Amino acid sequence: MEKITSKLSAIVSAAFAEAGYDPSLGAVSVSDRADLCQFQCNGALSGAKLYHKAPIMIARDVAEKLSPRAEFSLAEAVPPGFINLSLSDGYLAALVSEISRDENLGVPQCEKPETIVIDYGGPNVAKELHIGHLRSAIIGEALKRTARATGRTVYGDVHFGDWGTPYGLTIAEYKVRHPDWACFREDFDPERDSFPDIDEKELNAIYPFASAKSKEDPEFKAAARQVVVDLQNRKPGIYAIWKKMKDVSVSSVKQIYKRLGVDFDYWYGECDADVFTPELIEILKEKGLLHESEGAQVVDVAEEGDKISVPPIIVKKSDNSSIYATWDLATIIQRERDFKPDRIWYLTDKRQSLHFLQVFRCAKKAGLVPETTELRHLGFGAMTGSDGKPFKTRDGGVLPLKALVETVDGAALEKLKDSEYISGDKTEIAHAIGMAALKFGDMQNQPIKDYIFDIDKFLAFDGKTGTYLLYTVTRINSILKKAGIGYDEPLEYKKITVDGERSLALAVALCGESYERAFEDMNPAALCESAYNIASAFSRFYHDNRILTEENPETRQSWLALCAVTRRTLVKLLDCLGIETVENM
Ligand code: ARG
């Protein structure tokens, strides 16, 4: 189904043409002044220059053509040249019914098939997931679901940090601590030799230790360097311990992502990209892009007109080792080969913006992807404590993501303690509510901005919160259950009977607009906004009317149909945000 503003734009464009003006002036948008009208068209203002005519005169000519139409209850020209529009109740109700029958529930589908790779999550081996990993995971998941809802083919790839210096350091330190491990023997044979278990705690603590040590101990640093080379060459013992470390990290990371409702199609890592490094170097050399600078191999990516200084991208360090940027470029080769994506999106915090700018420019210069492929980075702000500083634990440490989830779940459970409405596992319901609160609390903000983690606010039953939205869904559940109506029944919404119903019908009708906006801006806040508008309009409608005891059977049935479609659009919006609903709370 087309989105409402597209339908209206077609009607208004035809009216421009009919009145003798350029139809391309007829674009309609949702009104900035909901108190005056539901939609607006500003085309007459742009038409003024074209036709040497006062915009209000053009607007009047067009409004005259629109007024008699059944779609509108209002089509009015207002100075200096706006056309204010509101839908007739009959048309609005028909639109809501159309959404209810539509297999995509009013979510506009992309015009031509499109493939997107979304690179999000970005965990690292030997590093516990912490709150710095939250936003990439949940925003990435939401964008993946949103893009899928609009009919696109989307692959989520976690892009595990698993290759290079950090793991050389980590393994070198293991060797110091456990010299007896068979993997450190020259004749290690993975078929024959047993392998000790790796303790996850030790694994997560060892890298920072080894990293600090390498700064003071040149001998250790050199040993680690050798390990990197051995790893690169897949020396059996070194590769075996690396593999073991990775398995431990992956299984722990998978558990946490599962708890967060975040899921990937591919678990590729830098190590999988590294096999494309020789091809990358070959291409860069062939194109004459690679040159030496202070011993390193770099590609110039500065462009005329740059407002910031964009240094050359380092592809190989002076010791010929590969780095983060090398693998990002190599990964683009792999993605182009495997998926031929129309877009590749990356989600990390905004401190990596320059890195991605360099990578994208280099990739385009080298022709790793066609000129038309969109390479885009969403750099987001941090979750902070109430002091506006990056969130820290009481002892000043970084909060593990697992602990964050536990804290949120605990707070949600505490809130549910006295609820009598719960049937089923209270802990699991609390978890769903906690995650809804956390995700909505995060994603209702502009991604680029920092936001304050305030669990009490996020969990509040009223206000713009995930809890409020889940609660609204449970209210509708209860109405539909009492009326004996299945949740997914596409019922005919007949007509608007009372005034308070109109804003709910309009909020539902507008849900389709938000998917496109969320997708195009890489910003799930548009979905949050739409879900909140629907929920708060529903609350007003629910407050003012006794739906189940309504005496007129036709009105009652129509209201129930509105409740059902409200529920479905809300649940779909929430699902795209990665938020699961609960039956009751
Ligand atoms: N592992 C990286 C980090 O911790 C994030 C990876 C993001 N994705 C990418 N393709 N570079 O910063």
XYZ file of C-alpha atoms and ligand atoms in Angstrom:
597
model
C 0.000 0.000 0.000
C 1.195 3.468 -0.846
C 1.772 5.795 2.041
C -0.931 8.345 2.704
C 1.123 11.392 1.768
C 1.898 9.774 -1.610
C -1.790 9.118 -2.242
C -2.619 12.691 -1.301
C 0.254 14.094 -3.338
C -1.158 12.345 -6.407
C -4.573 13.898 -5.828
C -3.179 17.370 -5.185
C -0.788 17.156 -8.137
C -3.723 16.357 -10.389
C -5.517 19.402 -8.989
C -2.490 21.604 -9.774
C -2.570 20.292 -13.343
C -6.297 20.783 -13.614
C -5.899 24.380 -12.486
C -3.236 24.879 -15.151
C -0.098 24.559 -13.033
C 2.846 22.227 -12.916
C 1.724 19.007 -11.170
C 5.135 18.560 -9.571
C 4.145 21.333 -7.162
C 1.598 19.060 -5.497
C 3.719 17.368 -2.829
C 1.778 16.885 0.397
C 3.283 16.497 3.838
C 1.913 15.929 7.311
C 0.875 19.273 8.783
C 3.241 21.167 11.072
C 0.156 22.649 12.686
C -2.039 19.774 13.772
C -4.377 22.300 15.378
C -5.211 23.782 11.953
C -5.211 20.824 9.597
C -3.929 17.293 9.123
C -1.847 17.795 5.967
C -0.418 20.633 3.970
C 0.895 21.437 0.528
C 3.358 24.298 0.081
C 3.649 23.999 -3.689
C 1.929 27.290 -4.435
C 4.775 29.110 -2.694
C 7.312 27.631 -5.112
C 4.917 28.179 -8.010
C 4.851 31.942 -7.482
C 8.171 32.571 -9.236
C 7.301 30.225 -12.073
C 3.985 31.863 -12.850
C 4.691 35.434 -11.685
C 1.617 35.238 -9.552
C 0.924 35.708 -5.852
C 1.165 32.284 -4.180
C -2.203 32.731 -2.499
C -3.859 33.010 -5.897
C -2.349 29.740 -7.040
C -3.297 28.114 -3.736
C -6.878 29.320 -4.156
C -7.124 27.946 -7.682
C -5.953 24.557 -6.493
C -8.043 24.491 -3.310
C -11.094 25.191 -5.438
C -10.453 22.001 -7.377
C -9.892 20.025 -4.176
C -12.794 21.229 -2.046
C -15.544 19.259 -3.763
C -13.623 15.993 -3.510
C -14.850 13.304 -1.155
C -11.365 12.731 0.290
C -11.287 16.076 2.063
C -13.282 17.767 4.777
C -11.011 20.767 4.417
C -9.046 22.097 1.464
C -8.287 25.705 2.098
C -5.839 28.266 0.797
C -4.277 30.324 3.567
C -1.839 33.225 3.293
C 0.820 33.452 2.150
C 0.043 30.455 -0.046
C -0.336 27.250 1.935
C -2.998 24.721 1.128
C -4.332 23.253 4.350
C -5.921 19.847 4.078
C -7.889 17.552 6.349
C -9.378 14.205 5.416
C -13.063 13.469 5.458
C -14.063 10.925 8.078
C -15.224 8.530 5.381
C -11.898 8.610 3.551
C -9.894 8.345 6.762
C -11.875 5.301 7.887
C -11.402 3.720 4.458
C -7.656 4.291 4.700
C -7.542 2.594 8.102
C -9.469 -0.350 6.685
C -7.092 -0.524 3.762
C -4.167 -0.732 6.198
C -5.909 -3.480 8.081
C -6.323 -5.520 4.884
C -2.867 -4.757 3.521
C -0.423 -7.644 3.828
C 2.266 -5.187 4.924
C -0.052 -3.366 7.263
C 0.459 -0.049 5.530
C 4.240 -0.183 5.483
C 5.257 1.230 2.092
C 7.391 -1.216 0.124
C 10.560 -0.159 -1.656
C 10.059 0.326 -5.361
C 12.813 -1.861 -6.714
C 14.516 -4.773 -5.002
C 17.427 -3.713 -2.869
C 20.083 -5.494 -0.851
C 21.670 -3.997 2.224
C 24.405 -5.202 4.496
C 24.184 -3.763 7.980
C 27.377 -3.965 9.981
C 26.508 -3.611 13.630
C 27.301 -5.020 17.047
C 31.068 -4.888 16.530
C 32.151 -7.041 19.507
C 35.747 -8.061 20.026
C 37.396 -11.298 21.062
C 38.828 -11.190 24.579
C 36.714 -8.201 25.537
C 33.477 -8.489 27.412
C 30.519 -6.706 25.833
C 29.944 -3.505 27.763
C 27.476 -0.656 27.584
C 29.484 0.946 24.800
C 28.233 -1.938 22.655
C 24.558 -1.391 23.431
C 23.550 1.235 20.924
C 25.125 -0.339 17.876
C 23.374 -3.610 18.716
C 19.890 -2.271 19.324
C 19.815 0.505 16.733
C 21.335 -1.852 14.156
C 18.759 -4.496 14.921
C 15.949 -1.944 14.572
C 17.266 -0.679 11.238
C 17.618 -4.213 9.959
C 14.005 -5.007 10.881
C 12.748 -1.712 9.489
C 14.524 -2.238 6.179
C 13.094 -5.751 5.975
C 9.606 -4.454 6.713
C 9.933 -2.203 3.667
C 10.652 -5.205 1.452
C 14.429 -4.965 1.268
C 16.829 -7.884 1.522
C 19.015 -7.272 4.527
C 22.009 -9.107 5.918
C 23.201 -8.332 9.395
C 26.904 -8.934 9.936
C 28.473 -8.613 13.372
C 32.020 -7.920 12.087
C 33.835 -9.485 14.998
C 37.081 -7.800 16.038
C 39.282 -10.874 16.092
C 42.517 -10.297 14.210
C 45.830 -8.556 14.583
C 47.904 -7.023 17.357
C 45.462 -7.348 20.296
C 45.369 -11.109 19.862
C 49.117 -11.332 19.414
C 49.460 -9.580 22.761
C 46.830 -11.757 24.402
C 48.341 -15.013 23.189
C 51.869 -13.866 24.100
C 50.661 -13.243 27.631
C 49.027 -16.684 27.772
C 52.387 -18.099 26.822
C 54.021 -16.305 29.740
C 51.374 -17.542 32.160
C 50.943 -21.051 30.813
C 54.219 -22.046 29.149
C 53.303 -25.695 29.634
C 50.314 -25.562 27.281
C 50.806 -27.925 24.372
C 49.809 -25.253 21.870
C 53.035 -23.420 22.609
C 55.178 -26.404 21.662
C 56.762 -26.360 18.235
C 55.406 -29.827 17.448
C 51.823 -29.082 18.510
C 49.363 -31.276 16.673
C 45.670 -30.353 17.010
C 44.664 -33.974 16.302
C 46.856 -35.391 18.998
C 47.342 -32.769 21.663
C 44.751 -31.849 24.215
C 43.863 -28.274 24.798
C 43.261 -26.596 28.151
C 39.998 -24.816 28.817
C 40.109 -21.079 28.591
C 38.581 -19.224 31.461
C 36.387 -16.386 30.241
C 37.277 -14.097 33.144
C 40.982 -14.522 32.538
C 40.453 -14.056 28.816
C 38.682 -10.733 29.278
C 41.287 -9.471 31.730
C 44.360 -10.516 29.826
C 44.282 -8.093 26.904
C 44.361 -4.826 28.904
C 47.119 -6.326 31.015
C 49.163 -7.409 28.002
C 48.585 -4.126 26.237
C 49.930 -2.150 29.195
C 52.845 -4.529 29.550
C 53.864 -4.167 25.900
C 54.338 -0.449 26.428
C 57.017 -1.046 29.034
C 58.516 -4.306 27.944
C 60.044 -4.252 24.438
C 60.944 -7.909 24.630
C 57.335 -8.850 25.307
C 56.217 -6.552 22.533
C 58.543 -8.290 20.090
C 57.274 -11.706 21.210
C 53.702 -10.560 20.608
C 54.682 -9.292 17.202
C 56.005 -12.747 16.346
C 52.715 -14.291 17.510
C 50.827 -12.035 15.101
C 52.998 -13.292 12.273
C 52.474 -16.901 13.382
C 48.743 -16.311 13.589
C 48.763 -14.787 10.142
C 50.529 -17.906 8.884
C 48.047 -20.098 10.727
C 50.779 -21.825 12.753
C 48.849 -24.765 14.271
C 49.357 -24.116 18.020
C 48.878 -20.383 17.795
C 45.896 -20.736 15.511
C 44.411 -23.339 17.875
C 44.548 -21.076 20.931
C 43.235 -18.158 18.910
C 40.335 -20.324 17.753
C 39.656 -21.363 21.312
C 39.652 -17.730 22.483
C 37.289 -16.816 19.718
C 34.903 -19.673 20.522
C 34.737 -18.608 24.155
C 34.066 -14.986 23.221
C 31.538 -15.809 20.533
C 29.500 -18.078 22.758
C 29.398 -15.505 25.543
C 28.556 -12.674 23.150
C 25.828 -14.747 21.524
C 24.154 -15.310 24.872
C 24.004 -11.618 25.620
C 22.756 -10.676 22.175
C 20.092 -13.325 22.528
C 19.002 -11.777 25.808
C 18.844 -8.414 24.048
C 16.821 -9.863 21.169
C 19.576 -9.044 18.714
C 20.415 -11.485 15.994
C 22.872 -11.669 13.087
C 22.857 -13.464 9.769
C 26.638 -13.546 9.611
C 29.253 -13.862 12.278
C 32.150 -12.904 10.057
C 35.180 -11.382 11.651
C 38.256 -9.447 10.652
C 39.977 -12.800 10.229
C 37.553 -13.686 7.417
C 38.271 -10.343 5.804
C 42.019 -10.788 6.075
C 42.049 -13.391 3.311
C 41.015 -10.567 0.959
C 43.910 -8.356 2.026
C 46.300 -9.509 -0.744
C 43.588 -8.785 -3.326
C 43.024 -5.376 -1.777
C 46.702 -4.504 -1.932
C 46.841 -5.747 -5.511
C 43.929 -3.484 -6.532
C 45.329 -0.451 -4.728
C 48.723 -0.962 -6.346
C 47.287 -1.555 -9.772
C 45.304 1.658 -9.565
C 48.400 3.489 -8.416
C 46.714 4.580 -5.216
C 49.115 3.132 -2.689
C 52.164 5.113 -1.698
C 54.642 5.129 1.110
C 54.468 7.604 3.913
C 56.750 7.364 6.931
C 57.276 3.712 6.121
C 53.564 2.912 6.009
C 51.522 2.156 2.898
C 48.772 4.739 2.568
C 46.117 6.018 0.189
C 45.314 9.727 -0.070
C 41.654 10.383 0.538
C 41.497 14.127 1.171
C 39.188 15.990 -1.199
C 38.999 19.564 -2.269
C 36.561 21.454 -0.133
C 37.082 19.288 2.945
C 36.205 21.277 6.031
C 38.152 18.968 8.284
C 41.566 17.561 7.655
C 41.225 14.059 6.231
C 44.569 12.298 6.583
C 45.639 9.486 4.228
C 44.282 6.112 5.197
C 46.916 3.678 6.445
C 46.470 0.326 4.780
C 49.700 -1.318 5.940
C 51.759 -0.178 8.889
C 55.515 0.272 8.575
C 56.089 -3.316 9.757
C 53.771 -4.416 6.928
C 51.039 -5.470 9.355
C 47.375 -4.960 8.560
C 45.111 -2.877 10.765
C 41.458 -2.043 11.403
C 41.141 -0.024 8.183
C 42.754 -2.783 6.113
C 40.087 -5.231 7.200
C 37.267 -2.782 6.674
C 38.425 -2.326 3.091
C 38.974 -6.055 2.620
C 35.497 -6.723 4.021
C 34.023 -4.482 1.339
C 35.592 -6.770 -1.286
C 34.028 -9.794 0.405
C 30.605 -8.135 0.688
C 30.629 -7.014 -2.918
C 31.538 -10.522 -4.000
C 28.954 -12.272 -1.824
C 26.010 -9.874 -1.817
C 26.447 -7.139 -4.431
C 24.777 -4.813 -1.938
C 23.122 -1.542 -2.953
C 24.038 -0.172 0.438
C 26.414 -1.030 3.244
C 25.601 0.576 6.533
C 27.872 0.734 9.565
C 26.896 1.532 13.122
C 29.472 2.568 15.683
C 29.860 5.430 18.061
C 30.614 8.735 16.432
C 34.288 8.719 17.354
C 34.812 6.427 14.380
C 33.318 8.853 11.838
C 36.652 9.906 10.365
C 37.761 6.301 10.029
C 34.687 5.462 7.974
C 34.998 8.588 5.870
C 38.517 7.463 4.946
C 37.428 3.885 4.301
C 34.501 4.924 2.101
C 36.561 7.319 0.030
C 39.297 4.765 -0.453
C 36.775 2.059 -1.404
C 35.168 4.308 -4.016
C 38.506 5.497 -5.385
C 39.676 1.916 -5.734
C 36.375 0.834 -7.258
C 35.833 -1.879 -4.644
C 32.118 -1.155 -5.085
C 30.279 0.600 -7.913
C 30.004 4.361 -7.699
C 26.272 4.018 -6.936
C 26.690 1.815 -3.857
C 25.781 3.689 -0.741
C 28.408 3.413 1.993
C 27.056 5.060 5.075
C 28.085 5.324 8.687
C 25.756 6.108 11.548
C 27.861 7.487 14.365
C 25.946 7.778 17.585
C 26.428 9.489 20.910
C 26.958 7.830 24.266
C 24.680 6.624 26.993
C 25.647 8.710 29.989
C 25.040 8.788 33.717
C 22.940 11.539 35.286
C 26.074 13.735 35.344
C 26.208 13.647 31.540
C 29.501 11.749 31.674
C 29.933 8.312 30.096
C 28.167 5.800 32.265
C 30.463 4.180 34.826
C 30.068 1.579 37.538
C 30.394 2.642 41.159
C 34.079 1.783 41.183
C 34.634 3.785 38.009
C 34.731 0.794 35.673
C 32.864 0.212 32.462
C 29.558 -1.556 33.016
C 29.337 -4.941 31.287
C 26.281 -5.256 29.076
C 25.239 -8.352 30.964
C 25.155 -6.371 34.210
C 23.146 -3.623 32.533
C 20.533 -6.119 31.373
C 20.384 -7.630 34.857
C 19.964 -4.200 36.461
C 17.166 -3.286 34.092
C 15.436 -6.641 34.519
C 15.691 -6.304 38.292
C 14.159 -2.847 38.252
C 11.318 -4.043 36.017
C 10.651 -7.010 38.285
C 10.510 -4.730 41.284
C 7.907 -2.657 39.482
C 5.800 -5.681 38.659
C 5.966 -7.077 42.158
C 2.460 -6.110 43.111
C 0.731 -6.631 39.787
C -2.181 -9.041 40.003
C -2.650 -9.220 36.263
C 0.252 -11.400 35.461
C -0.189 -14.911 34.351
C 2.998 -16.670 33.426
C 6.631 -16.256 34.304
C 7.097 -12.942 36.099
C 10.836 -12.868 35.445
C 10.402 -13.283 31.716
C 7.666 -10.650 31.593
C 9.890 -8.332 33.613
C 12.674 -8.980 31.128
C 10.425 -8.061 28.189
C 9.338 -4.890 29.950
C 12.897 -4.039 30.927
C 14.172 -4.431 27.389
C 11.256 -2.409 26.017
C 12.068 0.350 28.494
C 15.771 0.290 27.701
C 15.391 0.146 23.923
C 12.655 2.742 23.716
C 14.532 4.969 26.172
C 17.506 4.798 23.848
C 15.945 4.922 20.408
C 13.442 7.686 20.986
C 16.473 10.010 21.027
C 18.324 11.248 17.977
C 21.115 8.691 17.575
C 23.820 11.331 17.226
C 23.074 12.785 20.676
C 24.182 11.521 24.059
C 21.354 10.542 26.374
C 21.019 9.927 30.066
C 20.353 6.428 31.316
C 17.526 6.846 33.797
C 15.876 3.522 34.448
C 13.105 4.932 36.636
C 12.096 7.288 33.871
C 12.364 4.576 31.217
C 10.177 2.244 33.243
C 7.443 4.768 34.046
C 3.959 3.600 33.153
C 3.067 6.936 31.705
C 4.928 9.266 29.441
C 6.884 8.427 26.352
C 8.250 5.083 27.472
C 8.473 1.508 26.301
C 6.538 0.472 29.386
C 3.647 2.726 28.456
C 3.536 1.242 24.977
C 3.530 -2.339 26.227
C 0.872 -1.408 28.722
C -1.283 0.082 25.958
C -1.003 -3.149 23.993
C -2.102 -5.166 27.031
C -5.145 -2.933 27.411
C -6.138 -3.629 23.827
C -5.455 -7.325 24.353
C -7.911 -7.364 27.171
C -10.643 -5.572 25.187
C -10.277 -7.879 22.197
C -10.220 -10.963 24.378
C -13.375 -9.906 26.173
C -15.032 -9.267 22.818
C -13.881 -12.627 21.499
C -11.887 -11.116 18.650
C -8.663 -12.646 17.357
C -5.655 -10.316 17.436
C -4.921 -10.554 13.749
C -8.426 -10.382 12.347
C -8.573 -7.763 9.591
C -11.923 -6.226 10.482
C -13.703 -3.566 8.516
C -13.438 -0.185 10.183
C -16.716 1.391 9.145
C -16.854 4.977 10.206
C -15.779 7.608 12.653
C -18.565 8.019 15.190
C -17.147 10.301 17.882
C -14.660 13.143 17.685
C -12.055 11.493 19.879
C -11.730 8.687 17.397
C -10.395 10.823 14.594
C -6.942 11.419 16.019
C -6.502 7.705 16.679
C -7.562 6.816 13.137
C -5.180 9.450 11.795
C -2.272 8.235 13.944
C -2.841 4.691 12.683
C -3.143 5.880 9.087
C 0.160 7.741 9.392
C 2.214 4.809 10.687
C 3.438 3.998 7.165
C 5.189 7.368 6.874
C 7.456 6.604 9.796
C 9.073 3.489 8.325
C 10.392 5.345 5.349
C 11.625 8.187 7.500
C 13.323 5.812 9.948
C 14.962 4.017 7.051
C 16.088 7.054 5.109
C 17.429 8.891 8.143
C 18.805 5.724 9.765
C 16.817 6.822 12.768
C 14.362 4.563 14.610
C 13.114 7.587 16.578
C 10.546 8.055 13.796
C 9.048 4.677 14.692
C 9.088 5.547 18.393
C 7.260 8.760 17.632
C 4.611 7.008 15.560
C 4.101 4.271 18.169
C 3.758 6.875 20.896
C 1.281 8.927 18.854
C -0.865 5.865 18.283
C -0.707 4.782 21.927
C -1.540 8.174 23.347
C -4.410 8.685 20.882
C -5.674 5.253 21.867
C -5.516 6.122 25.563
C -7.656 9.207 25.001
C -10.142 7.247 22.940
C -10.258 4.482 25.539
C -10.681 6.942 28.351
C -13.585 8.741 26.700
C -15.581 5.776 25.423
C -16.940 2.563 26.848
C -16.095 0.294 23.968
C -17.316 -3.057 25.231
C -20.596 -1.766 26.615
C -21.441 0.472 23.667
C -25.111 -0.127 22.847
C -25.126 0.519 19.130
C -23.838 -2.782 17.725
C -22.492 -1.209 14.578
C -20.505 1.404 16.494
C -19.218 -1.235 18.887
C -18.059 -3.436 16.029
C -16.402 -0.529 14.258
C -14.601 0.489 17.455
C -13.417 -3.043 17.980
C -12.080 -3.019 14.439
C -10.219 0.188 15.251
C -8.822 -1.405 18.426
C -7.644 -4.420 16.454
C -5.871 -2.419 13.773
C -4.399 -0.135 16.436
C -2.945 -3.154 18.133
C -1.509 -4.608 14.956
C 0.154 -1.373 13.837
C 1.560 -0.816 17.326
C 2.903 -4.336 17.609
C 4.510 -4.057 14.185
C 6.180 -0.760 15.036
C 7.457 -2.233 18.270
C 8.650 -5.359 16.528
C 10.654 -3.229 14.118
C 12.206 -1.554 17.136
C 13.158 -5.001 18.394
C 10.631 -4.686 21.227
C 8.606 -7.711 22.199
C 5.157 -7.186 23.670
C 3.606 -9.067 26.595
C 0.148 -10.535 26.983
C -0.585 -8.774 30.244
C 1.228 -6.845 32.945
N 35.096 -3.958 16.799
C 35.040 -2.566 16.524
C 35.237 -1.766 17.798
O 35.188 -2.305 18.875
C 33.740 -2.159 15.883
C 33.522 -2.717 14.504
C 32.585 -1.895 13.697
N 32.482 -2.336 12.340
C 33.411 -2.150 11.399
N 33.189 -2.646 10.222
N 34.521 -1.482 11.633
O 35.423 -0.583 17.722
